[in-house]
Structure formats: C-alpha cells, structure tokens
Amino acid sequence: MSEQTAAPQTVATDPAAEPVKLWAERTGTRAYTGRNNRGGEVSIASAGVPGAFTPGELLKIALAGCTGLSADFTLARRLGENFDATVHVSGDADRENEVYPELNEEFELDLSELDAETRERLLVAAQRAVDKVCTVGRTLEAGTTVNLTFRIDA
C-alpha cells in the first residue's frame, strides 16, 4: 500500500478582512512614499516637488475623497451609477501656528435634470450622509489625540 499525503491547502484570505497597515517610508531628502498593505502608494514631499503631494494636500484630498465616498451611494441611487462628481477642497495654512484653521469644500454635481424640489431633497440627503459617515470630516471637526512614539534600533 502506498502512503498518500494530502496536498497543502491554500486558504484564500479576503484582503478586506485583513487589518489595514499604513506607513510612510523615506525615499529621499524630504521625500517619503506612503503605502498600505493593499499595494497602494502615494508620493509625499515638500511643496513644488513634481508628482508628489505635501502632507497638507493629502489631508485636504482625504477630506474631499471622504466627502465624495460618503455621499456616493445616496447620489448614485438617484442619479445612476455613472454620474460625474468632483469635490474641490481648499484652505490656506496659518504658518505661524502650523494649522489649517478652515477648510472649504465644494461638491460639483450636474443636477440640471432634476426639478428644484427633488434637487433640494437629494442635497439634504447627501449632506446627511456626509455628516453621518465621513470619518475624516468628523475627525477634523471633533479634533483627535495623536500619539507619537519612537522605535529605536540600537
């Protein structure tokens, strides 16, 4: 009788079930690449470096992206899956205190096919969705504690 062994089984893992890991790795003088464990990456550098975002720009982009994603389901339900939208975000830094005292968003949508009443209801619902689930906006409005530790290889 020959001995049979089972082939090793590969267990498929759902990437969405894995904890998100984020890090920024130094890639040059005042230049980092932000990464996640899903293969995403973004260049982070000082102002004026081609192809890179400053940390402040990333903060603003995170807010705009969160706003858009938070309203997306509500808007798609009424406008269809292929609607166009752009969320603009702006706000100047207070360089004396190194903060952004105010960020302004403008959600650009074509609602010309909707009557005034339907348009107003949709905008109220979209605002409600953003207020409820935009984690970035809610965090900025509430403030947060940031804890920094240093891990030293000695």
PDB file of C-alpha atoms in Angstrom:
ATOM      1  CA  MET A   1       0.000   0.000   0.000  1.00  0.00           C
ATOM      2  CA  SER A   2       1.328   3.411  -0.881  1.00  0.00           C
ATOM      3  CA  GLU A   3       1.142   6.270   1.515  1.00  0.00           C
ATOM      4  CA  GLN A   4      -0.906   9.214   0.390  1.00  0.00           C
ATOM      5  CA  THR A   5      -0.492  12.685   1.725  1.00  0.00           C
ATOM      6  CA  ALA A   6      -2.916  15.477   1.202  1.00  0.00           C
ATOM      7  CA  ALA A   7      -1.704  18.377  -0.858  1.00  0.00           C
ATOM      8  CA  PRO A   8      -1.246  21.515   1.205  1.00  0.00           C
ATOM      9  CA  GLN A   9      -4.378  23.595   1.063  1.00  0.00           C
ATOM     10  CA  THR A  10      -4.145  27.245   0.233  1.00  0.00           C
ATOM     11  CA  VAL A  11      -6.553  29.279   2.243  1.00  0.00           C
ATOM     12  CA  ALA A  12      -7.823  32.277   0.354  1.00  0.00           C
ATOM     13  CA  THR A  13      -7.885  35.338   2.520  1.00  0.00           C
ATOM     14  CA  ASP A  14     -10.147  38.270   1.973  1.00  0.00           C
ATOM     15  CA  PRO A  15      -7.932  41.382   1.716  1.00  0.00           C
ATOM     16  CA  ALA A  16     -10.782  43.429   3.159  1.00  0.00           C
ATOM     17  CA  ALA A  17     -10.687  41.269   6.291  1.00  0.00           C
ATOM     18  CA  GLU A  18      -7.001  41.941   6.922  1.00  0.00           C
ATOM     19  CA  PRO A  19      -6.164  44.840   9.225  1.00  0.00           C
ATOM     20  CA  VAL A  20      -5.017  47.880   7.251  1.00  0.00           C
ATOM     21  CA  LYS A  21      -1.361  48.657   7.672  1.00  0.00           C
ATOM     22  CA  LEU A  22      -0.125  52.113   6.740  1.00  0.00           C
ATOM     23  CA  TRP A  23       3.356  53.521   6.713  1.00  0.00           C
ATOM     24  CA  ALA A  24       5.471  56.247   5.144  1.00  0.00           C
ATOM     25  CA  GLU A  25       8.947  55.263   4.057  1.00  0.00           C
ATOM     26  CA  ARG A  26      11.745  57.742   3.422  1.00  0.00           C
ATOM     27  CA  THR A  27      12.749  57.697  -0.250  1.00  0.00           C
ATOM     28  CA  GLY A  28      14.946  60.792  -0.448  1.00  0.00           C
ATOM     29  CA  THR A  29      15.639  64.185   1.051  1.00  0.00           C
ATOM     30  CA  ARG A  30      12.310  65.445   2.435  1.00  0.00           C
ATOM     31  CA  ALA A  31      10.564  62.767   0.382  1.00  0.00           C
ATOM     32  CA  TYR A  32       8.516  59.780   1.534  1.00  0.00           C
ATOM     33  CA  THR A  33       6.245  57.225  -0.081  1.00  0.00           C
ATOM     34  CA  GLY A  34       3.069  56.450   1.804  1.00  0.00           C
ATOM     35  CA  ARG A  35       1.983  52.817   1.460  1.00  0.00           C
ATOM     36  CA  ASN A  36      -0.715  50.394   2.547  1.00  0.00           C
ATOM     37  CA  ASN A  37      -0.741  46.612   2.640  1.00  0.00           C
ATOM     38  CA  ARG A  38      -3.101  46.515  -0.380  1.00  0.00           C
ATOM     39  CA  GLY A  39      -0.358  47.841  -2.679  1.00  0.00           C
ATOM     40  CA  GLY A  40      -1.463  51.483  -2.715  1.00  0.00           C
ATOM     41  CA  GLU A  41       1.144  54.188  -2.648  1.00  0.00           C
ATOM     42  CA  VAL A  42       1.403  57.952  -2.810  1.00  0.00           C
ATOM     43  CA  SER A  43       4.427  60.247  -3.092  1.00  0.00           C
ATOM     44  CA  ILE A  44       4.804  62.755  -0.257  1.00  0.00           C
ATOM     45  CA  ALA A  45       7.326  65.578  -0.412  1.00  0.00           C
ATOM     46  CA  SER A  46       7.894  69.275   0.066  1.00  0.00           C
ATOM     47  CA  ALA A  47       5.872  71.775  -1.937  1.00  0.00           C
ATOM     48  CA  GLY A  48       6.975  72.073  -5.535  1.00  0.00           C
ATOM     49  CA  VAL A  49       8.230  68.509  -5.979  1.00  0.00           C
ATOM     50  CA  PRO A  50       6.687  67.211  -9.233  1.00  0.00           C
ATOM     51  CA  GLY A  51       4.367  64.219  -8.863  1.00  0.00           C
ATOM     52  CA  ALA A  52       4.157  64.434  -5.071  1.00  0.00           C
ATOM     53  CA  PHE A  53       1.648  65.693  -2.538  1.00  0.00           C
ATOM     54  CA  THR A  54       2.537  67.672   0.579  1.00  0.00           C
ATOM     55  CA  PRO A  55       1.127  66.299   3.842  1.00  0.00           C
ATOM     56  CA  GLY A  56      -1.332  69.216   3.966  1.00  0.00           C
ATOM     57  CA  GLU A  57      -2.521  68.463   0.444  1.00  0.00           C
ATOM     58  CA  LEU A  58      -3.066  64.839   1.419  1.00  0.00           C
ATOM     59  CA  LEU A  59      -5.127  65.958   4.404  1.00  0.00           C
ATOM     60  CA  LYS A  60      -7.320  68.026   2.109  1.00  0.00           C
ATOM     61  CA  ILE A  61      -7.562  65.258  -0.505  1.00  0.00           C
ATOM     62  CA  ALA A  62      -8.525  62.799   2.244  1.00  0.00           C
ATOM     63  CA  LEU A  63     -11.340  65.134   3.262  1.00  0.00           C
ATOM     64  CA  ALA A  64     -12.557  65.572  -0.333  1.00  0.00           C
ATOM     65  CA  GLY A  65     -12.361  61.848  -1.010  1.00  0.00           C
ATOM     66  CA  CYS A  66     -14.192  61.001   2.202  1.00  0.00           C
ATOM     67  CA  THR A  67     -16.931  63.507   1.397  1.00  0.00           C
ATOM     68  CA  GLY A  68     -17.389  62.080  -2.091  1.00  0.00           C
ATOM     69  CA  LEU A  69     -17.382  58.469  -0.944  1.00  0.00           C
ATOM     70  CA  SER A  70     -19.786  59.233   1.904  1.00  0.00           C
ATOM     71  CA  ALA A  71     -22.358  60.767  -0.458  1.00  0.00           C
ATOM     72  CA  ASP A  72     -21.780  58.372  -3.349  1.00  0.00           C
ATOM     73  CA  PHE A  73     -24.435  55.757  -2.546  1.00  0.00           C
ATOM     74  CA  THR A  74     -27.101  58.397  -1.928  1.00  0.00           C
ATOM     75  CA  LEU A  75     -26.248  60.239  -5.144  1.00  0.00           C
ATOM     76  CA  ALA A  76     -25.955  57.079  -7.261  1.00  0.00           C
ATOM     77  CA  ARG A  77     -29.358  55.880  -6.085  1.00  0.00           C
ATOM     78  CA  ARG A  78     -30.957  58.984  -7.627  1.00  0.00           C
ATOM     79  CA  LEU A  79     -28.523  59.875 -10.442  1.00  0.00           C
ATOM     80  CA  GLY A  80     -27.444  56.397 -11.564  1.00  0.00           C
ATOM     81  CA  GLU A  81     -24.108  54.669 -11.172  1.00  0.00           C
ATOM     82  CA  ASN A  82     -22.304  56.740 -13.810  1.00  0.00           C
ATOM     83  CA  PHE A  83     -22.837  60.267 -12.500  1.00  0.00           C
ATOM     84  CA  ASP A  84     -19.976  62.765 -12.617  1.00  0.00           C
ATOM     85  CA  ALA A  85     -18.835  64.445  -9.421  1.00  0.00           C
ATOM     86  CA  THR A  86     -15.831  66.441  -8.269  1.00  0.00           C
ATOM     87  CA  VAL A  87     -15.166  67.544  -4.713  1.00  0.00           C
ATOM     88  CA  HIS A  88     -12.912  70.599  -4.587  1.00  0.00           C
ATOM     89  CA  VAL A  89     -11.180  71.442  -1.321  1.00  0.00           C
ATOM     90  CA  SER A  90      -9.172  74.467  -0.309  1.00  0.00           C
ATOM     91  CA  GLY A  91      -7.828  76.211   2.746  1.00  0.00           C
ATOM     92  CA  ASP A  92      -4.701  78.163   3.498  1.00  0.00           C
ATOM     93  CA  ALA A  93      -2.320  77.196   6.255  1.00  0.00           C
ATOM     94  CA  ASP A  94      -1.696  79.519   9.190  1.00  0.00           C
ATOM     95  CA  ARG A  95       2.090  79.241   9.057  1.00  0.00           C
ATOM     96  CA  GLU A  96       2.602  80.984  12.396  1.00  0.00           C
ATOM     97  CA  ASN A  97       0.673  78.202  14.177  1.00  0.00           C
ATOM     98  CA  GLU A  98       1.154  75.461  11.537  1.00  0.00           C
ATOM     99  CA  VAL A  99      -2.563  74.599  11.297  1.00  0.00           C
ATOM    100  CA  TYR A 100      -5.308  74.827   8.725  1.00  0.00           C
ATOM    101  CA  PRO A 101      -7.861  76.991  10.537  1.00  0.00           C
ATOM    102  CA  GLU A 102     -10.514  76.465   7.854  1.00  0.00           C
ATOM    103  CA  LEU A 103     -11.068  74.020   5.021  1.00  0.00           C
ATOM    104  CA  ASN A 104     -13.679  74.694   2.358  1.00  0.00           C
ATOM    105  CA  GLU A 105     -15.264  72.030   0.193  1.00  0.00           C
ATOM    106  CA  GLU A 106     -17.316  72.451  -2.944  1.00  0.00           C
ATOM    107  CA  PHE A 107     -19.156  69.401  -4.284  1.00  0.00           C
ATOM    108  CA  GLU A 108     -19.608  69.836  -8.033  1.00  0.00           C
ATOM    109  CA  LEU A 109     -22.594  67.945  -9.492  1.00  0.00           C
ATOM    110  CA  ASP A 110     -24.790  68.272 -12.547  1.00  0.00           C
ATOM    111  CA  LEU A 111     -28.352  68.198 -11.217  1.00  0.00           C
ATOM    112  CA  SER A 112     -29.877  70.025 -14.196  1.00  0.00           C
ATOM    113  CA  GLU A 113     -32.178  67.059 -14.938  1.00  0.00           C
ATOM    114  CA  LEU A 114     -33.852  67.362 -11.513  1.00  0.00           C
ATOM    115  CA  ASP A 115     -36.602  69.750 -10.523  1.00  0.00           C
ATOM    116  CA  ALA A 116     -35.896  72.161  -7.662  1.00  0.00           C
ATOM    117  CA  GLU A 117     -37.734  70.118  -5.010  1.00  0.00           C
ATOM    118  CA  THR A 118     -36.025  66.839  -5.952  1.00  0.00           C
ATOM    119  CA  ARG A 119     -32.658  68.590  -6.133  1.00  0.00           C
ATOM    120  CA  GLU A 120     -33.111  70.033  -2.627  1.00  0.00           C
ATOM    121  CA  ARG A 121     -34.141  66.647  -1.166  1.00  0.00           C
ATOM    122  CA  LEU A 122     -31.130  64.975  -2.770  1.00  0.00           C
ATOM    123  CA  LEU A 123     -28.711  67.602  -1.463  1.00  0.00           C
ATOM    124  CA  VAL A 124     -30.140  67.323   2.053  1.00  0.00           C
ATOM    125  CA  ALA A 125     -29.783  63.524   1.911  1.00  0.00           C
ATOM    126  CA  ALA A 126     -26.218  63.797   0.578  1.00  0.00           C
ATOM    127  CA  GLN A 127     -25.271  66.276   3.324  1.00  0.00           C
ATOM    128  CA  ARG A 128     -26.815  63.980   5.926  1.00  0.00           C
ATOM    129  CA  ALA A 129     -24.780  61.032   4.598  1.00  0.00           C
ATOM    130  CA  VAL A 130     -21.547  63.049   4.716  1.00  0.00           C
ATOM    131  CA  ASP A 131     -22.304  64.288   8.244  1.00  0.00           C
ATOM    132  CA  LYS A 132     -23.011  60.739   9.391  1.00  0.00           C
ATOM    133  CA  VAL A 133     -20.210  58.690   7.824  1.00  0.00           C
ATOM    134  CA  CYS A 134     -17.337  60.891   6.640  1.00  0.00           C
ATOM    135  CA  THR A 135     -14.785  59.786   9.214  1.00  0.00           C
ATOM    136  CA  VAL A 136     -12.162  62.280   8.051  1.00  0.00           C
ATOM    137  CA  GLY A 137     -14.511  65.269   8.263  1.00  0.00           C
ATOM    138  CA  ARG A 138     -15.927  64.124  11.595  1.00  0.00           C
ATOM    139  CA  THR A 139     -12.406  63.677  12.988  1.00  0.00           C
ATOM    140  CA  LEU A 140     -11.292  67.119  11.813  1.00  0.00           C
ATOM    141  CA  GLU A 141     -14.377  68.732  13.322  1.00  0.00           C
ATOM    142  CA  ALA A 142     -14.047  66.894  16.633  1.00  0.00           C
ATOM    143  CA  GLY A 143     -10.278  67.034  16.940  1.00  0.00           C
ATOM    144  CA  THR A 144      -8.256  63.979  17.839  1.00  0.00           C
ATOM    145  CA  THR A 145      -5.402  62.864  20.030  1.00  0.00           C
ATOM    146  CA  VAL A 146      -2.219  61.960  18.175  1.00  0.00           C
ATOM    147  CA  ASN A 147       0.296  59.754  19.991  1.00  0.00           C
ATOM    148  CA  LEU A 148       3.871  59.533  18.721  1.00  0.00           C
ATOM    149  CA  THR A 149       6.402  57.001  19.935  1.00  0.00           C
ATOM    150  CA  PHE A 150       9.878  56.278  18.618  1.00  0.00           C
ATOM    151  CA  ARG A 151      11.084  52.720  18.000  1.00  0.00           C
ATOM    152  CA  ILE A 152      14.854  52.806  18.067  1.00  0.00           C
ATOM    153  CA  ASP A 153      17.065  50.050  16.677  1.00  0.00           C
ATOM    154  CA  ALA A 154      20.171  50.173  18.825  1.00  0.00           C
TER     155      ALA A 154
END
